[in-house]
Each structure stands twice: as structure tokens, then as C-alpha cells.
Coordinates of C-alpha atoms and ligand atoms in Angstrom, one line a residue:
M237 CA -9.8 -34.2 -29.6
L238 CA -7.8 -34.3 -26.7
R239 CA -6.4 -31.3 -24.9
S240 CA -3.0 -31.6 -25.6
E241 CA -3.3 -31.7 -29.0
I242 CA -4.6 -28.8 -29.2
S243 CA -2.4 -26.6 -27.2
P244 CA 0.2 -29.2 -25.5
S245 CA 1.0 -26.5 -22.9
L246 CA -1.8 -26.2 -21.4
N247 CA -0.6 -29.2 -19.5
S248 CA 2.6 -28.8 -18.4
A249 CA 4.7 -29.0 -15.1
K250 CA 5.4 -25.2 -15.2
Y251 CA 1.5 -24.0 -16.4
R252 CA 0.2 -26.7 -14.0
S253 CA 2.0 -24.6 -11.0
R254 CA 0.6 -21.8 -12.4
V255 CA -2.6 -21.8 -12.4
R256 CA -2.8 -23.8 -8.8
R257 CA -1.2 -20.8 -7.8
L258 CA -3.2 -18.5 -9.3
S259 CA -6.0 -20.3 -6.8
N260 CA -4.3 -20.7 -3.6
L261 CA -4.5 -16.7 -4.4
F262 CA -7.8 -16.7 -4.9
A263 CA -8.7 -18.9 -2.3
R264 CA -7.3 -16.8 0.4
F265 CA -7.9 -13.5 -1.1
L266 CA -11.0 -15.4 -0.8
N267 CA -11.3 -15.7 2.7
G268 CA -9.7 -12.5 4.2
C269 CA -13.6 -11.1 2.4
L270 CA -15.2 -13.7 4.2
R271 CA -13.5 -13.4 7.1
A272 CA -14.1 -9.7 7.0
V273 CA -17.8 -9.2 5.8
R274 CA -18.8 -12.1 8.8
R275 CA -16.9 -9.5 11.2
A276 CA -18.6 -7.1 9.4
A277 CA -22.4 -8.2 10.2
T278 CA -21.6 -10.7 13.8
D279 CA -19.6 -7.6 15.2
A280 CA -17.4 -9.8 16.0
C281 CA -14.7 -9.5 19.1
L282 CA -11.2 -8.5 16.9
L283 CA -9.5 -11.0 20.3
C284 CA -11.2 -13.6 20.5
G285 CA -14.7 -13.6 18.0
G286 CA -16.8 -13.2 20.7
A287 CA -20.3 -10.3 20.5
T288 CA -19.5 -7.5 21.2
R289 CA -20.2 -4.5 19.9
D290 CA -19.2 -1.7 17.7
G291 CA -16.0 -3.0 17.0
N292 CA -14.7 -2.8 20.4
P293 CA -12.9 -6.0 21.9
C294 CA -15.0 -7.9 24.1
P295 CA -15.3 -5.8 27.6
A296 CA -12.5 -10.0 29.0
C297 CA -10.8 -9.1 26.6
R298 CA -10.5 -5.3 27.5
Q299 CA -10.4 -6.1 31.1
A300 CA -7.4 -8.6 30.2
L301 CA -5.3 -6.1 28.1
P302 CA -2.1 -5.0 29.2
R303 CA -1.7 -1.2 31.3
L304 CA 0.6 0.6 32.9
P305 CA 1.0 -0.1 37.2
P306 CA -0.1 3.5 38.6
S307 CA 3.6 4.2 39.3
R308 CA 4.7 5.9 36.7
C309 CA 8.1 8.6 34.8
P310 CA 5.8 11.7 35.0
T311 CA 7.9 12.5 32.2
C312 CA 8.1 9.8 30.1
A313 CA 5.6 7.2 32.0
V314 CA 7.8 4.0 31.9
P315 CA 6.7 2.4 36.3
T316 CA 9.2 4.0 38.6
V317 CA 8.7 2.5 42.3
D318 CA 6.5 5.3 43.7
G319 CA 5.8 7.7 40.3
S320 CA 9.0 10.0 41.1
L321 CA 11.4 10.9 37.9
C322 CA 13.3 7.7 36.7
G323 CA 16.5 7.9 36.1
D324 CA 16.7 8.2 32.4
C325 CA 14.6 11.9 32.8
L326 CA 16.5 13.3 36.0
Q327 CA 20.2 12.3 33.8
R328 CA 18.8 13.4 30.2
P329 CA 15.4 15.8 30.7
P330 CA 13.8 14.6 27.6
A331 CA 11.8 18.4 25.4
F332 CA 8.8 16.9 25.6
D333 CA 7.0 17.6 29.7
S334 CA 4.3 14.2 29.9
T335 CA 3.2 11.4 28.7
V336 CA 0.1 9.4 28.3
A337 CA 0.0 5.6 27.3
A338 CA -3.6 4.3 26.9
L339 CA -1.5 0.2 27.3
E340 CA 1.0 -1.3 28.2
Y341 CA 2.8 -2.5 24.4
R342 CA 2.7 -6.0 25.0
F343 CA 0.6 -8.7 23.5
P344 CA -1.7 -8.8 22.1
V345 CA -1.4 -5.6 22.3
D346 CA 1.9 -5.9 19.8
A347 CA 0.1 -7.8 17.5
M348 CA -3.0 -5.6 16.9
I349 CA -0.3 -2.9 16.4
R350 CA 1.8 -4.7 13.7
R351 CA -1.9 -5.8 12.1
F352 CA -2.9 -2.1 12.2
K353 CA 0.5 -0.3 10.6
Y354 CA 2.0 -3.4 8.6
A355 CA -1.6 -5.4 7.3
G356 CA -4.0 -1.9 7.5
D357 CA -6.3 -3.4 9.2
L358 CA -7.8 0.3 10.2
A359 CA -10.4 -1.0 12.5
T360 CA -8.0 -2.0 14.3
G361 CA -6.8 0.7 14.4
Q362 CA -9.9 2.4 14.8
A363 CA -9.7 0.1 18.0
L364 CA -6.2 1.3 19.3
G365 CA -7.6 5.3 19.3
R366 CA -11.1 4.9 21.2
L367 CA -9.2 3.4 24.0
F368 CA -6.4 5.6 23.8
A369 CA -9.4 8.7 24.0
E370 CA -11.0 6.7 26.7
H371 CA -8.0 6.5 28.6
A372 CA -7.6 10.9 28.1
A373 CA -11.5 11.1 28.8
A374 CA -11.4 9.4 32.0
G375 CA -8.2 11.6 33.8
G376 CA -5.6 9.9 32.3
A377 CA -4.2 13.3 30.3
A378 CA -4.5 16.0 32.0
P379 CA -3.9 19.3 31.4
M380 CA -5.8 19.0 28.5
P381 CA -3.5 20.4 24.4
E382 CA -5.4 22.3 23.0
L383 CA -3.4 21.2 20.2
L384 CA -3.3 16.9 18.3
I385 CA -0.2 16.4 16.1
P386 CA 0.5 13.2 14.5
M387 CA 4.0 11.8 14.1
P388 CA 5.3 12.6 11.0
L389 CA 5.8 9.9 8.3
H390 CA 8.5 11.0 5.8
P391 CA 6.9 11.2 2.4
A392 CA 8.7 8.3 0.4
R393 CA 8.1 6.5 4.1
L394 CA 4.2 6.9 3.3
K395 CA 4.7 5.8 -1.0
A396 CA 5.7 3.1 0.6
R397 CA 2.8 1.7 3.9
G398 CA 0.1 4.4 2.4
F399 CA -0.4 5.3 4.9
N400 CA 0.1 7.3 8.2
Q401 CA -0.7 5.0 11.3
A402 CA -0.2 8.4 13.6
A403 CA -2.6 11.0 11.3
E404 CA -4.9 8.1 11.4
L405 CA -5.5 7.6 15.3
A406 CA -5.1 11.6 16.6
R407 CA -7.7 12.1 13.8
L408 CA -10.0 9.7 15.7
I409 CA -9.0 10.8 19.0
A410 CA -9.2 14.2 17.3
R411 CA -12.5 13.4 16.6
Q412 CA -13.6 11.9 19.8
L413 CA -12.4 14.3 22.8
G414 CA -13.7 17.1 20.0
I415 CA -9.4 18.7 20.2
P416 CA -8.7 20.3 17.1
V417 CA -5.6 18.4 15.2
S418 CA -2.8 19.0 12.6
Q419 CA -0.9 17.7 10.3
A420 CA 0.5 20.9 8.1
L421 CA 2.0 22.0 10.9
C422 CA 5.5 19.3 11.1
A423 CA 6.8 17.8 9.1
R424 CA 9.6 14.7 8.5
V425 CA 11.8 16.4 6.8
R426 CA 15.3 13.0 6.4
D427 CA 13.7 9.9 6.1
T428 CA 15.9 7.9 8.9
P429 CA 16.7 4.3 8.8
E430 CA 14.3 2.0 11.5
Q431 CA 15.7 2.6 15.0
A432 CA 14.4 -0.9 16.1
Q433 CA 18.2 -1.6 16.3
L434 CA 20.1 1.3 17.5
S435 CA 21.1 2.2 21.2
W436 CA 19.6 5.3 22.7
D437 CA 22.4 7.4 21.7
E438 CA 23.1 6.3 18.1
R439 CA 18.7 6.5 18.0
R440 CA 18.9 10.1 19.2
R441 CA 21.3 11.2 16.4
N442 CA 19.8 8.9 13.9
V443 CA 17.4 11.1 14.7
R444 CA 18.6 14.8 14.5
G445 CA 17.0 16.9 13.0
A446 CA 14.0 14.9 10.9
F447 CA 11.6 17.4 11.2
S448 CA 10.3 20.7 10.5
C449 CA 7.6 23.1 12.9
S450 CA 5.7 26.5 11.8
R451 CA 5.3 29.6 13.8
G452 CA 1.3 27.6 14.3
V453 CA 2.5 26.2 17.2
D454 CA 3.5 29.1 19.2
G455 CA 2.5 29.6 22.8
L456 CA 0.2 25.9 22.6
H457 CA 0.2 22.8 24.2
A458 CA 1.0 20.6 21.3
A459 CA 0.5 16.5 22.4
V460 CA 2.1 14.2 19.8
V461 CA -0.2 11.2 18.8
D462 CA 1.9 8.2 17.9
D463 CA 1.4 4.8 18.6
V464 CA 4.4 3.1 20.7
L465 CA 6.8 5.5 22.2
T466 CA 9.8 2.9 23.0
T467 CA 12.9 5.4 24.1
G468 CA 11.8 7.9 22.9
A469 CA 13.9 10.0 21.4
T470 CA 12.1 10.1 18.1
L471 CA 9.4 11.5 20.1
N472 CA 12.0 13.7 21.8
E473 CA 13.6 15.7 18.4
L474 CA 10.5 16.9 17.2
A475 CA 9.6 17.8 21.1
R476 CA 12.6 20.1 20.8
A477 CA 11.1 20.7 16.4
L478 CA 8.2 22.4 18.7
K479 CA 9.9 23.5 21.1
R480 CA 11.9 25.6 18.8
C481 CA 8.3 26.9 16.8
G482 CA 8.0 28.9 20.3
A483 CA 5.6 25.9 22.1
A484 CA 5.0 26.0 25.5
R485 CA 4.6 23.1 26.4
V486 CA 4.3 19.1 24.4
S487 CA 2.6 16.1 25.5
A488 CA 3.3 12.8 24.2
W489 CA -0.1 10.6 23.3
V490 CA 0.8 6.7 22.9
V491 CA -1.0 4.6 22.6
A492 CA 1.1 1.5 24.5
R493 CA 4.4 2.1 26.2
T494 CA 7.8 -0.5 25.7
V495 CA 7.9 -0.9 29.4
P496 CA 11.4 -2.2 29.3
D497 CA 13.3 -5.8 31.3
Ligands
ZN767 ZN1 -12.8 -10.8 22.8
ZN768 ZN1 11.5 9.3 32.6

């Protein structure tokens, strides 16, 4: 008996295309699993696939990672000619006191951060956290803060993304450097639209009143941990909230900083 006689619908074009779609999906899923297993088994560099150890980029790739020039604004870490305050910080001093950024936000750092943040690749996030912790431990972060605070994500965003990338980074950095971390002292109480398309003033208005903090930060030097620093408007708003609650000093600890053209 022919199959078409039993169930003619099995031969329909719609059914065949559904099977093809499902088998494509399954093949992609299998490929992803195989890549993850291969990476774990050989401990390949997440940038070039070459040999490395402990999930870190290989020595050649680490060497090639974009770093910020040594001469930077002491407050926001934007490159300046002689390490003096930049024009923006002179004109409108932000509520945070200093910025520590391990890397410049451009290729391949931008791709690594996107892979971590939007594709949920935690191994890449851990590699980024370790790169920051090494930079801080090597003297890039003196004076050391007494407390790390991950940039809070609004509960709606957290639900959509499934994890807070800043909290993952902060936990790892805290462990590596032996500094306490607290996720409970600050909260994002207002969800705000994406900042990317907005001007600096719009960004500043956009995040007004977005955070609430507790007095647990009173008298402390706190460092806010985040993945990227762009204009600093969000960070400035959280630093304002921390200072209102008595924080003595607020540092920005970011894996990467964008450098304006
Ligand atoms: Zn490599
Ligand atoms: Zn500055």
C-alpha cells in the first residue's frame, strides 16, 4: 500500500516544508551543541579558536584587544590630550567620581559583549569579567571600592532577557578581587526606552528618577559595575541616587568604554 493512500496529507507541500523547517532547526541546535562541546573539550580561544587555557582569549588575541590610551579624563575615562578633565566633565561634572574601563568598545570587544548580553553566552561574559578584574588588580582601579553594585535592570527587562549581564560581571569580579557585592541596595524602579537613539540631554531626561537606593551605602566608596559606558547618563543617574543615600564616592567599573570619533 502506498503511503499516500494511508495519509494523503503527509505528502502535501505544507507538511514537507514543515518537516524541512524542523529538521533545519534541529540541525542548527545540534551544531550549536557540538560547537559548545568542542570548545569545552579543547578549551579553544573564543576569538580565534586557537589553543588557550581556562576559557580566556589566547595570548595573541589578548594582546590585540583594543585598550584605551593611557591619557584619559580622570572622571569619565574618555581619551584627553594630557590626562586632564574632558570638556563634558568640566561643563557638567557627573555625580560619579571616576571611571575604570578595561577595554575600548570596538571590534572584537563589541561582538563579545553582544554575544554575552543578547545570546546569553556566559563563557564570554566570564572571560570579559576576568579581563576587567586583571586590569583592576594590576593597579587600574586604585583606590579600591568597598562595595560593588551591579547596574540594576528593570524587572520587565530582566524577565525578557533572563539574566542581568551587569550582575553576572559583578559577581565574578567581586569573587576575583575579594570585594563584597550587593544586588539588593539599588533597584531600577522605572523602565526607560533604549538610549541608543537619543541625544545626551534626552538621555539625561530619559533616566531621571529611574533608580532607588537604600541607606546601606552610607559613607561607602561604591563601584557601579556595567558592561559598557557610552555617554554615562544612566550611570550618572544611579550615582546621583547613591550619593543621595550617603555614598561617599562612586566609581564606574565598566568592561568597555566607547570612544567618540
Ligand atoms: Zn585567539
Ligand atoms: Zn570626562
